[in-house]
Coordinates of C-alpha atoms and ligand atoms in Angstrom, one line a residue:
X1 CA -26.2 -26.9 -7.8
X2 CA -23.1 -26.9 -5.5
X3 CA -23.0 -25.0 -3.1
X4 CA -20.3 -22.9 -4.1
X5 CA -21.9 -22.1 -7.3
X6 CA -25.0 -21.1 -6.2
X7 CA -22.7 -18.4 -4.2
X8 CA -20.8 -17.2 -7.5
X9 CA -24.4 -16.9 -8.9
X10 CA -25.3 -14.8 -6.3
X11 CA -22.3 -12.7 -6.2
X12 CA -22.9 -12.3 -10.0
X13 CA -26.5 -11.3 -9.3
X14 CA -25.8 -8.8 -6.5
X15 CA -22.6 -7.0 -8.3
X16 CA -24.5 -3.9 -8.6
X17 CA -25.8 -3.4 -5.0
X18 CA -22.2 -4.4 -4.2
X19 CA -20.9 -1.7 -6.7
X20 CA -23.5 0.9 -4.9
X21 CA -22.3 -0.4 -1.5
X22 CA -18.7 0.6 -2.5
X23 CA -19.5 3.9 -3.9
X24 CA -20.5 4.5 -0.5
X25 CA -17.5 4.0 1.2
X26 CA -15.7 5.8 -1.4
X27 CA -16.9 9.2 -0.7
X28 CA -16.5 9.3 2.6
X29 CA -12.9 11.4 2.1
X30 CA -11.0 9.1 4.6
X31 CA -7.8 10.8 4.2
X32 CA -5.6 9.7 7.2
X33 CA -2.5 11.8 7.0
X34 CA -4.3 15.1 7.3
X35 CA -5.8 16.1 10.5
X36 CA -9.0 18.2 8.6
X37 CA -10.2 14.5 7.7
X38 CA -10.7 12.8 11.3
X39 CA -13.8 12.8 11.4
X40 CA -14.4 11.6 8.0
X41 CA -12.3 8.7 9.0
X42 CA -13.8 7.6 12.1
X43 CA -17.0 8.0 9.8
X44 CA -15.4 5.8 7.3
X45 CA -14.7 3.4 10.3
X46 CA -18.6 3.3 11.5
X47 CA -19.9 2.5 8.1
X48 CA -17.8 -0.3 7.9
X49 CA -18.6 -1.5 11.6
X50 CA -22.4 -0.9 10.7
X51 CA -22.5 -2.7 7.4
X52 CA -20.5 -5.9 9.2
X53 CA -23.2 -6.2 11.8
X54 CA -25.6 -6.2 9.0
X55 CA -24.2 -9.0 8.1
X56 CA -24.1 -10.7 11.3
X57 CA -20.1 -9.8 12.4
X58 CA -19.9 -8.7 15.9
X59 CA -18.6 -5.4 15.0
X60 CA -17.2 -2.4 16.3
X61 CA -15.0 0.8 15.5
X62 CA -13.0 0.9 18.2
X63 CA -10.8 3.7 19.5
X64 CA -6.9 4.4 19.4
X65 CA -4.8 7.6 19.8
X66 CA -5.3 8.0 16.1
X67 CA -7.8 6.8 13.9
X68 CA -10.3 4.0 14.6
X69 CA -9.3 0.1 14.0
X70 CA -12.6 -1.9 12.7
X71 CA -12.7 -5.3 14.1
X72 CA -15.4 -7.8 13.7
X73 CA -15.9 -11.7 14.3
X74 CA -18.1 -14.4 12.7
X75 CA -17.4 -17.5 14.7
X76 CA -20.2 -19.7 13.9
X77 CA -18.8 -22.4 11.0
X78 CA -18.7 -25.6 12.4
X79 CA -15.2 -26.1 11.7
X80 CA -12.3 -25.5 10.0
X81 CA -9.8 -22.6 10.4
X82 CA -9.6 -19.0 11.4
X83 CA -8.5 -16.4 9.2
X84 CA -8.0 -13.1 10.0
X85 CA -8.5 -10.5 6.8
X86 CA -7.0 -7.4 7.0
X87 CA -7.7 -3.9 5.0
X88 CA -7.1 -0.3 5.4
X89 CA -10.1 2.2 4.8
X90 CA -7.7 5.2 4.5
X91 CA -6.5 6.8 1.6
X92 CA -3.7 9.2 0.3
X93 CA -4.6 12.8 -0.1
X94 CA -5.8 14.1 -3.4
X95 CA -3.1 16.6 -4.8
X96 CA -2.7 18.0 -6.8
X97 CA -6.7 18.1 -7.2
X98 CA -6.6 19.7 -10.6
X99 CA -5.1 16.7 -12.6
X100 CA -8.2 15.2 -11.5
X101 CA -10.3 14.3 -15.0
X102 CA -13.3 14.0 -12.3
X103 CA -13.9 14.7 -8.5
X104 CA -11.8 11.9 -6.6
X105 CA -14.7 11.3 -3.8
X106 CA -17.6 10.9 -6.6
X107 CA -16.8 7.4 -8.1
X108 CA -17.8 6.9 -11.7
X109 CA -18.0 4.0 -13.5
X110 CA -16.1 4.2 -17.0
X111 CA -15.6 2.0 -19.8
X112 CA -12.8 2.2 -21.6
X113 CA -11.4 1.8 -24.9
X114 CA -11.7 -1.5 -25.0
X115 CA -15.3 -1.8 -23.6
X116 CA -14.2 -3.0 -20.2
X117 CA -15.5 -0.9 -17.3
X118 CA -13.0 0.6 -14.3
X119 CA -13.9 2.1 -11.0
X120 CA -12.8 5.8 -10.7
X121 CA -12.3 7.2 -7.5
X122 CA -9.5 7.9 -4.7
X123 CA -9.4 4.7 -2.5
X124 CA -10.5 2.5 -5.5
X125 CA -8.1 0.0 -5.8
X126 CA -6.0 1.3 -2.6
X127 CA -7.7 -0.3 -0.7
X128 CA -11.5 0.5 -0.3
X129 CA -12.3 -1.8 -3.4
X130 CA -10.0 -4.0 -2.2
X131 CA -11.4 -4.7 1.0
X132 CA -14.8 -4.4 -0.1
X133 CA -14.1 -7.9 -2.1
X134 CA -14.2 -9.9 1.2
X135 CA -17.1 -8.2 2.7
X136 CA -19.1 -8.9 -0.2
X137 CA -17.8 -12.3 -0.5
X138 CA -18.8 -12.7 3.1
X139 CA -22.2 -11.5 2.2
X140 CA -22.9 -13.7 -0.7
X141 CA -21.5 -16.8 1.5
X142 CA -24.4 -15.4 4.2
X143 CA -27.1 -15.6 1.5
X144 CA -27.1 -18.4 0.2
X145 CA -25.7 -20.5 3.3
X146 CA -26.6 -18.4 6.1
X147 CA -23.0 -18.8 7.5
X148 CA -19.7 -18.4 6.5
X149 CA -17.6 -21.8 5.9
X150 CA -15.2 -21.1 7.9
X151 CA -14.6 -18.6 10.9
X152 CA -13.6 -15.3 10.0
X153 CA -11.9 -12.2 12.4
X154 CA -11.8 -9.0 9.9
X155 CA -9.4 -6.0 10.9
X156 CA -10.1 -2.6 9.5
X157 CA -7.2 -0.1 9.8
X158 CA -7.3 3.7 9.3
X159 CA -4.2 4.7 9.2
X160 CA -2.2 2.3 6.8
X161 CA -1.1 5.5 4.5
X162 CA 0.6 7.3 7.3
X163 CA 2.7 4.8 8.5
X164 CA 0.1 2.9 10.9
X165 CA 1.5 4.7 14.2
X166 CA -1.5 3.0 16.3
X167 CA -1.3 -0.4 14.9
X168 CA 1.3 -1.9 17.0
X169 CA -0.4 -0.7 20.4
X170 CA -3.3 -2.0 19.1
X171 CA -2.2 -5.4 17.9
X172 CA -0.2 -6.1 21.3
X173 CA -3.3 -5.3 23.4
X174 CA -5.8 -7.4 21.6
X175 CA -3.7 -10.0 20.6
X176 CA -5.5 -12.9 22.3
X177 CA -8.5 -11.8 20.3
X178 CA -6.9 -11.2 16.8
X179 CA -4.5 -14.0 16.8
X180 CA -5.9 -16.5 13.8
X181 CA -3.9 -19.3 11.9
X182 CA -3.8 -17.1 9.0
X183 CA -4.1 -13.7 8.0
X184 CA -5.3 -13.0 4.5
X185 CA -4.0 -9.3 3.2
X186 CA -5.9 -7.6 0.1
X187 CA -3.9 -4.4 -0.5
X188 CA -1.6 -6.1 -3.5
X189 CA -1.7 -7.0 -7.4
X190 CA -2.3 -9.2 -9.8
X191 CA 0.4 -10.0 -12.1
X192 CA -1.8 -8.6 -15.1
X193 CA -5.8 -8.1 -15.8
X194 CA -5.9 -11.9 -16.6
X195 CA -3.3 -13.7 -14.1
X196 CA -3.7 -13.4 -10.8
X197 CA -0.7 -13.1 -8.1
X198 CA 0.4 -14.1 -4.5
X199 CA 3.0 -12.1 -3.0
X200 CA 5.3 -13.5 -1.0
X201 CA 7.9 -10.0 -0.4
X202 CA 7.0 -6.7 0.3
X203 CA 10.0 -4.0 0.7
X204 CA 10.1 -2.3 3.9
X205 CA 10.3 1.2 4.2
X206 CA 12.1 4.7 6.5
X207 CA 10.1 7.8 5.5
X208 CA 12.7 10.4 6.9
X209 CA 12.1 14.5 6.7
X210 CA 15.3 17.0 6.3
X211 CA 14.7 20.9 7.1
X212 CA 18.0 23.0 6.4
X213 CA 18.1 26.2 7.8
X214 CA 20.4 28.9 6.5
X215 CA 20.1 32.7 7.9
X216 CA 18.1 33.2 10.4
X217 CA 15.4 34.9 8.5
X218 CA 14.1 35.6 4.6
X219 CA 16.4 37.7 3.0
X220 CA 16.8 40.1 -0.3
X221 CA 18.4 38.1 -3.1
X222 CA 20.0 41.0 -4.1
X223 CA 21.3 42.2 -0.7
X224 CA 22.3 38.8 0.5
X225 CA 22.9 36.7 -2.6
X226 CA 25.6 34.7 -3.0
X227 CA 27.4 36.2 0.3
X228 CA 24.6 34.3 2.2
X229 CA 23.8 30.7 2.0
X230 CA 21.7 29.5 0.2
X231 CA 19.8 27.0 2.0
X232 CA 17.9 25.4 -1.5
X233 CA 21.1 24.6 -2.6
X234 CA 22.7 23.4 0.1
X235 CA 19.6 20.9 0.0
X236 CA 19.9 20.6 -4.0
X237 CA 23.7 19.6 -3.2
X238 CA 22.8 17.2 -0.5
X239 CA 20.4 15.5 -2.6
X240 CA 22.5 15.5 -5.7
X241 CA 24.9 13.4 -3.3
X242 CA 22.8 10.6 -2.2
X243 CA 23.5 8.7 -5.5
X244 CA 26.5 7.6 -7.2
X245 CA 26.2 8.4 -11.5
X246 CA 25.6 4.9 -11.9
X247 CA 22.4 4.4 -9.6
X248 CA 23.8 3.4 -6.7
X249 CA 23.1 4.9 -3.0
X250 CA 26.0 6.8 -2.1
X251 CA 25.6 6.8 1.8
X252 CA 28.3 4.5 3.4
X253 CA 26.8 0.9 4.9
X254 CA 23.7 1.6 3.3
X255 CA 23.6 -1.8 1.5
X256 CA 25.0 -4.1 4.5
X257 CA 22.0 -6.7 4.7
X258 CA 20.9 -6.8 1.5
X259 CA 21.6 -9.5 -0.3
X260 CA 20.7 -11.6 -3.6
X261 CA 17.6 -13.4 -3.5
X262 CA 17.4 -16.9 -3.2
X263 CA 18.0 -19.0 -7.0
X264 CA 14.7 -20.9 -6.3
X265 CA 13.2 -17.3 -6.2
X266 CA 14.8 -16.2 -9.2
X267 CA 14.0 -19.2 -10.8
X268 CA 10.2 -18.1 -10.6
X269 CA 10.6 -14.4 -11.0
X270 CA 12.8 -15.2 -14.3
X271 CA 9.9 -17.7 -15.3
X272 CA 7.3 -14.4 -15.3
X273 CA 8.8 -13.0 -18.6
X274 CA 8.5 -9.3 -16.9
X275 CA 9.0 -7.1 -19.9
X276 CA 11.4 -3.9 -18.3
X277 CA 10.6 -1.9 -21.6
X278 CA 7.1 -2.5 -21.8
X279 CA 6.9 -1.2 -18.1
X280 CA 8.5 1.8 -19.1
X281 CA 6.6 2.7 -21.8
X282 CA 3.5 2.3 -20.1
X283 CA 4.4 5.3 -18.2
X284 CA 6.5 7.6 -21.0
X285 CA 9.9 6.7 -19.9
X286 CA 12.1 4.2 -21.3
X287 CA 15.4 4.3 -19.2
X288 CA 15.8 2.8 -16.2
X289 CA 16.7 4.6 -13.8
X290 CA 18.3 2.5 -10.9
X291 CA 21.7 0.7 -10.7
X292 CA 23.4 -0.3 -13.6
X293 CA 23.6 -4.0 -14.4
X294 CA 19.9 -4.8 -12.2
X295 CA 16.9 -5.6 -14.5
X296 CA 14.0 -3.2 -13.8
X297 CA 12.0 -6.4 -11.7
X298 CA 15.2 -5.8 -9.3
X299 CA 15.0 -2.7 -9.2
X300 CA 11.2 -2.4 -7.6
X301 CA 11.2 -5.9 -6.2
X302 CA 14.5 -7.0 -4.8
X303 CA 16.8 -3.4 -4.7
X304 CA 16.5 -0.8 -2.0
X305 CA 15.7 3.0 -2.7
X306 CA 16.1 6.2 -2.1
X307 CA 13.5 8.5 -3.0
X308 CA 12.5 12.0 -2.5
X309 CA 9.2 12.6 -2.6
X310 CA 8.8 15.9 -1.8
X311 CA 11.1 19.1 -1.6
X312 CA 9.9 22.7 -0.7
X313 CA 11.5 26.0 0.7
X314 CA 11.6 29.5 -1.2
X315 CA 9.1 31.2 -3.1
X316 CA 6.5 29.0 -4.8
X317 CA 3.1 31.0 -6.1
X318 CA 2.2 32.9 -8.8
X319 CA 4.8 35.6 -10.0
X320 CA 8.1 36.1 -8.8
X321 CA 9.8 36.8 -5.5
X322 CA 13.6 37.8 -5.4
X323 CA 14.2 36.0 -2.0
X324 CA 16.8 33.6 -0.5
X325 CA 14.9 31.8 1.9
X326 CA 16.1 31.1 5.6
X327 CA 14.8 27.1 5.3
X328 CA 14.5 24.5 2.8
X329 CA 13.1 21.3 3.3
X330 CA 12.6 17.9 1.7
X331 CA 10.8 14.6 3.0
X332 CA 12.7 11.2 1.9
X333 CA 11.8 7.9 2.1
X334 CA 14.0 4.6 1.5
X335 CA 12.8 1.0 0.2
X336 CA 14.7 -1.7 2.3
X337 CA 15.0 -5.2 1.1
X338 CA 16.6 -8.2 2.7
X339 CA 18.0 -7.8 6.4
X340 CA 18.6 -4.1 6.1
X341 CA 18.2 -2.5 9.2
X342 CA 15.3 0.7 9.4
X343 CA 17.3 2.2 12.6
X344 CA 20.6 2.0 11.4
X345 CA 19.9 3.1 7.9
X346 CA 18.0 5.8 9.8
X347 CA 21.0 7.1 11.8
X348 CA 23.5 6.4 8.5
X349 CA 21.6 8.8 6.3
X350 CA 21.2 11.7 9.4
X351 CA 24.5 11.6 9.5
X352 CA 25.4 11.5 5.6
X353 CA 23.5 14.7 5.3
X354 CA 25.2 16.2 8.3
X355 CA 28.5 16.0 6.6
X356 CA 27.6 17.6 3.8
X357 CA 25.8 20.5 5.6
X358 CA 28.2 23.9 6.1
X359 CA 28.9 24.7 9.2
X360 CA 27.0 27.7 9.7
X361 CA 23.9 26.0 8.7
X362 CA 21.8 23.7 10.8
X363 CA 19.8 20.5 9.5
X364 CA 17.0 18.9 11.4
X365 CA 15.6 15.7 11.2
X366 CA 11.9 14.3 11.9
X367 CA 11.3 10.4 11.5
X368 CA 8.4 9.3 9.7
X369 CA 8.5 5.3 10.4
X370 CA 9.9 2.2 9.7
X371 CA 9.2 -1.2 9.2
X372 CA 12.1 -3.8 7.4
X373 CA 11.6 -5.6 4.4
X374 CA 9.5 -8.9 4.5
X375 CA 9.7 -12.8 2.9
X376 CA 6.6 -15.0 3.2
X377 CA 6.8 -18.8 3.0
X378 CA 5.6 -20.0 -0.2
X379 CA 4.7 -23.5 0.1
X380 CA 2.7 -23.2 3.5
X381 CA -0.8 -25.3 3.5
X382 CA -3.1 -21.6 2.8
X383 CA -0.9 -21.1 0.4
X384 CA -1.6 -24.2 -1.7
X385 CA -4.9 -24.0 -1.0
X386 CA -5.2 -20.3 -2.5
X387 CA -4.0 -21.3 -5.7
X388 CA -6.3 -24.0 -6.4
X389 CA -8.6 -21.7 -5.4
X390 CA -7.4 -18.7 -8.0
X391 CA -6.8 -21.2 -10.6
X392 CA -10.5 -22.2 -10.7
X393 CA -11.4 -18.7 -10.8
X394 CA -9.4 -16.9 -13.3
X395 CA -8.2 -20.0 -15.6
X396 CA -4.3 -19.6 -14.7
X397 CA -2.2 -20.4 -12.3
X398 CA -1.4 -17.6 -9.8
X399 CA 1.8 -15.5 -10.3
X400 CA 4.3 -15.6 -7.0
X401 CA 5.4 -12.2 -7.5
X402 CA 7.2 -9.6 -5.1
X403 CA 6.3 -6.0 -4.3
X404 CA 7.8 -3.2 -4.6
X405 CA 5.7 -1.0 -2.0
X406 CA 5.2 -2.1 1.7
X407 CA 2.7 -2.9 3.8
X408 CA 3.7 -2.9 7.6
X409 CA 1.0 -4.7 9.6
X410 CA 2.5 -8.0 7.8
X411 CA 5.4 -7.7 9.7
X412 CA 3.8 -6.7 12.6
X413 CA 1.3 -9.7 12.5
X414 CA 4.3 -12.2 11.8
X415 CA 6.3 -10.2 15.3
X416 CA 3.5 -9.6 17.5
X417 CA 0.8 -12.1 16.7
X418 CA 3.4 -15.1 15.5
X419 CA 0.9 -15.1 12.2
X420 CA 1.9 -15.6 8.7
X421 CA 0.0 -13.6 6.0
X422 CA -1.2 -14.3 2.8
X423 CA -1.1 -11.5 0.4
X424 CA -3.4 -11.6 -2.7
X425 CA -4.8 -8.6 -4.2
X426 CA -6.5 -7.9 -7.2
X427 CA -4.8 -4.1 -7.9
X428 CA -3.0 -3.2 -11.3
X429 CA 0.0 -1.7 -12.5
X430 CA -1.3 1.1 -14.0
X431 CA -4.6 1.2 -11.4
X432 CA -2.8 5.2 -10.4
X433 CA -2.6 4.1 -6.5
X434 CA -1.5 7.3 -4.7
X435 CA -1.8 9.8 -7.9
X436 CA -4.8 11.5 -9.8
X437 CA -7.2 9.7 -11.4
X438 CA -6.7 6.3 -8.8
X439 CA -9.4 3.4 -10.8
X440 CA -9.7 -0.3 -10.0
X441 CA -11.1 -2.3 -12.9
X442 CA -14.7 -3.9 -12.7
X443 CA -12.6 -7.6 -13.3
X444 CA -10.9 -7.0 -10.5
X445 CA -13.9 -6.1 -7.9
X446 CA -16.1 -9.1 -9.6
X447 CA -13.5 -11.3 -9.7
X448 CA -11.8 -10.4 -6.5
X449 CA -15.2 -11.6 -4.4
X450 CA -15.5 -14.3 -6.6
X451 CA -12.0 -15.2 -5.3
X452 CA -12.2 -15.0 -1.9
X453 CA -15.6 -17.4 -2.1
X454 CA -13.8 -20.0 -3.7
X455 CA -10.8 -19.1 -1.1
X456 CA -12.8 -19.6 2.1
X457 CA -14.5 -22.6 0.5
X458 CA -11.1 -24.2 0.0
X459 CA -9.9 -23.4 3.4
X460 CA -12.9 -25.1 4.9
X461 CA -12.0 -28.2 3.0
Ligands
LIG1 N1 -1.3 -0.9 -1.2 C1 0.0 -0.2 -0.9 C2 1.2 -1.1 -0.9 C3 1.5 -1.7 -2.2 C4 1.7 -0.9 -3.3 C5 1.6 -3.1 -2.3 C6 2.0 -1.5 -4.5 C7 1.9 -3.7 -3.5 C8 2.1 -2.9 -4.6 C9 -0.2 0.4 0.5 O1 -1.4 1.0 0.8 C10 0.8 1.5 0.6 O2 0.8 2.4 -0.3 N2 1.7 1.5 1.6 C11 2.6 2.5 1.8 C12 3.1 2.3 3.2 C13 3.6 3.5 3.9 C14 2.8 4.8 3.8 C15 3.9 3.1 5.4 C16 3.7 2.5 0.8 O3 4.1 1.4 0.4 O4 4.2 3.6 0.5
LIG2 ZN1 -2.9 0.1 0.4

């Protein structure tokens, strides 16, 4: 038997010490953003480090200002390329806990209507499953051939959902020692549960955080009210003016830079038959609810946003409180596309709000980030390679697909490191990334190793 075979074989044989190996890692609550889970992610961080030098990595979790950065090196394949594989161990906090069907750091295997079987647990498919694809692939490469077939550098990072504030410290002073030819990214999707994808744009993103403060303390809403401001709706009005009726973002400039997309790239997106409707639907709605005239694959792929994601000030708990607060607050974040410029749409939008703040009111600002938007080649060498190597797996030709979220060490590998990524994933649409209830299916873990096996074989070639 091949050699390659006899390591799908084994990765078929081993998938449920892999699965138990994962289940691991997934309840260890690696929650980056909040400071009560540090030392749950420099745990997270250790067991990684620990199970790579099982495997024969030199490994190590290595310090920053924030959370730790796992990197580990297997440079013993008598030839062919270096890749570099990259995955975040972090995951997004939990609330609201009790639309949770099951607790989100016990993962549970369920099968579903249809008798296939999904992962349940937060970090499943974003990105602990993920990530855990090319370890075990590494592992079943080990087994059977006792070395990898090509040379591998892995990077770990902790703090991917919190805007990565370490990682471009990190990746300038070790960049002699993370530089590859290619880096390979698993934290993206397939186009559906049969097709796989390679994504070659990812949408860049400016988190942004608006605090309006009104009186100088709480007040009576029946001594104060409507005499005094009311700083929630001085926010509600500010937020109602961001868009235009039609969909459109209403701050001044905020579209310089961004563009059409190129007609070869449209030529393949328009060749996906994306169904707008049936995207929809999958979720309740059936409206779309961006700029008129843009299909809803423009909307998450090639459009900027604005979103808010959060918005608090007042009274919120149980019962009833007749209170104008003295602050309200919401936390924004924009999707860039194109050439659009984090910075300046930073400094348009602080001062879009300003105008529309009274004058006896004061708005703050704190920044959460920003990274721009991002277009991979998509005819490179790895590339090619890749396909071939997807194709044999999952019987159809890869998807070239865009994304609609970002991931900001790709940019940072292409700036700092002069590396190009390749971005295949094995995630879902409706896989709940960031919400209650997060699963990855059991096709994608099993078929994700199986993936990057053929992938490394390929590369070697
Ligand atoms: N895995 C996602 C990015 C993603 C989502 C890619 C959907 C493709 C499709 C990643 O972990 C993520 O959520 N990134 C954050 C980045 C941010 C916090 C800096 C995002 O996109 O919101
Ligand atoms: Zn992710």
């Amino acid at each position: 038997m091949a050699i390659l075979d006899q390591v799908l074989q084994q990765i078929d044989d081993d998938l449920p010490q892999s699965l138990d190996r994962l289940f691991a890692l997934l309840r260890i609550e690696s929650i980056s953003t909040d400071p009560a889970y540090r030392e749950r992610c420099a745990a997270a961080a250790d067991w990684l480090a620990g199970e790579l030098t099982t495997l024969g990595f030199d490994a190590a979790a290595r310090p920053t200002p924030g959370h730790p950065m796992v990197v580990a090196h297997d440079q013993t394949a008598p030839a062919g390329p270096h890749v570099l594989f990259y995955g975040h161990y972090d995951v997004q906090p939990v609330d609201p806990l009790t639309e949770w069907n099951s607790p989100p750091f016990e993962p549970k295997i369920e099968t579903a209507a249809d008798g296939s079987k999904r992962i349940r647990a937060r970090g499943a498919a974003d990105d602990k499953g993920q990530l855990m694809t090319f370890v075990e692939a590494c592992r079943a490469w080990k087994a059977v051939a006792g070395k990898l077939p090509v040379n591998v550098s892995i990077l770990f990072e902790g703090e991917e959902e919190s805007g990565s504030p370490s990682l471009e410290p990190f990746l300038k002073a070790n960049a002699g020692e993370l530089r590859c030819d290619v880096a390979l990214v698993c934290d993206t999707g397939m186009w559906s549960r049969e097709r796989p994808a390679i994504t070659t744009m990812l949408r860049g993103l400016v988190g942004e955080e608006m605090t309006i403060t009104a009186a100088d303390r709480d007040l009576h809403s029946g001594g104060y009210g409507s005499a005094a401001r009311n700083p929630i709706h001085v926010l509600a009005d500010v937020i109602a003016a961001l868009h235009e009726k039609d969909g459109a973002i209403a701050i001044p400039g905020f579209y310089d830079g961004v563009g059409e997309i190129p007609a070869e790239v449209k030529a393949i997106w328009d060749s996906l038959d994306f169904d707008g409707a049936e995207f929809l639907g999958d979720i309740g709605l059936s409206i779309p609810a961006g700029e008129k005239g843009r299909s809803v694959l423009e909307m998450i792929w090639s459009r900027p946003t604005l979103e808010v994601n959060g918005i608090f000030g007042g009274y919120t708990g149980d019962g009833f409180k007749t209170v104008i607060a003295s602050k309200a607050s919401a936390k924004v974040s924009f999707r860039l596309v194109g050439d659009q410029d984090p910075d300046r749409l930073r400094d348009l939008f602080q001062d879009f709000v300003r105008k529309q703040v009274p004058a006896d009111c004061k708005v703050e600002f704190k920044s959460h980030g920003g990274s721009p938007a991002l277009r991979l080649p998509f005819d490179g060498p790895f590339l090619q390679k890749a396909r071939g190597a997807l194709a044999a797996e999952w019987g159809e030709d890869p998807a070239i697909v865009g994304a609609g979220g970002s991931i900001p060490v790709v940019g940072a590998f292409k700036r700092l490191l002069g590396m190009d990524s390749l971005m295949i994933g094995y995630g879902l649409d409706d896989d709940r990334i960031h919400s209650p209830n997060e699963k990855y299916e059991l096709s994608s873990f099993h078929g994700g190793i199986r993936s990057w096996a053929r992938v490394i074989a390929a590369f070697a070639e």
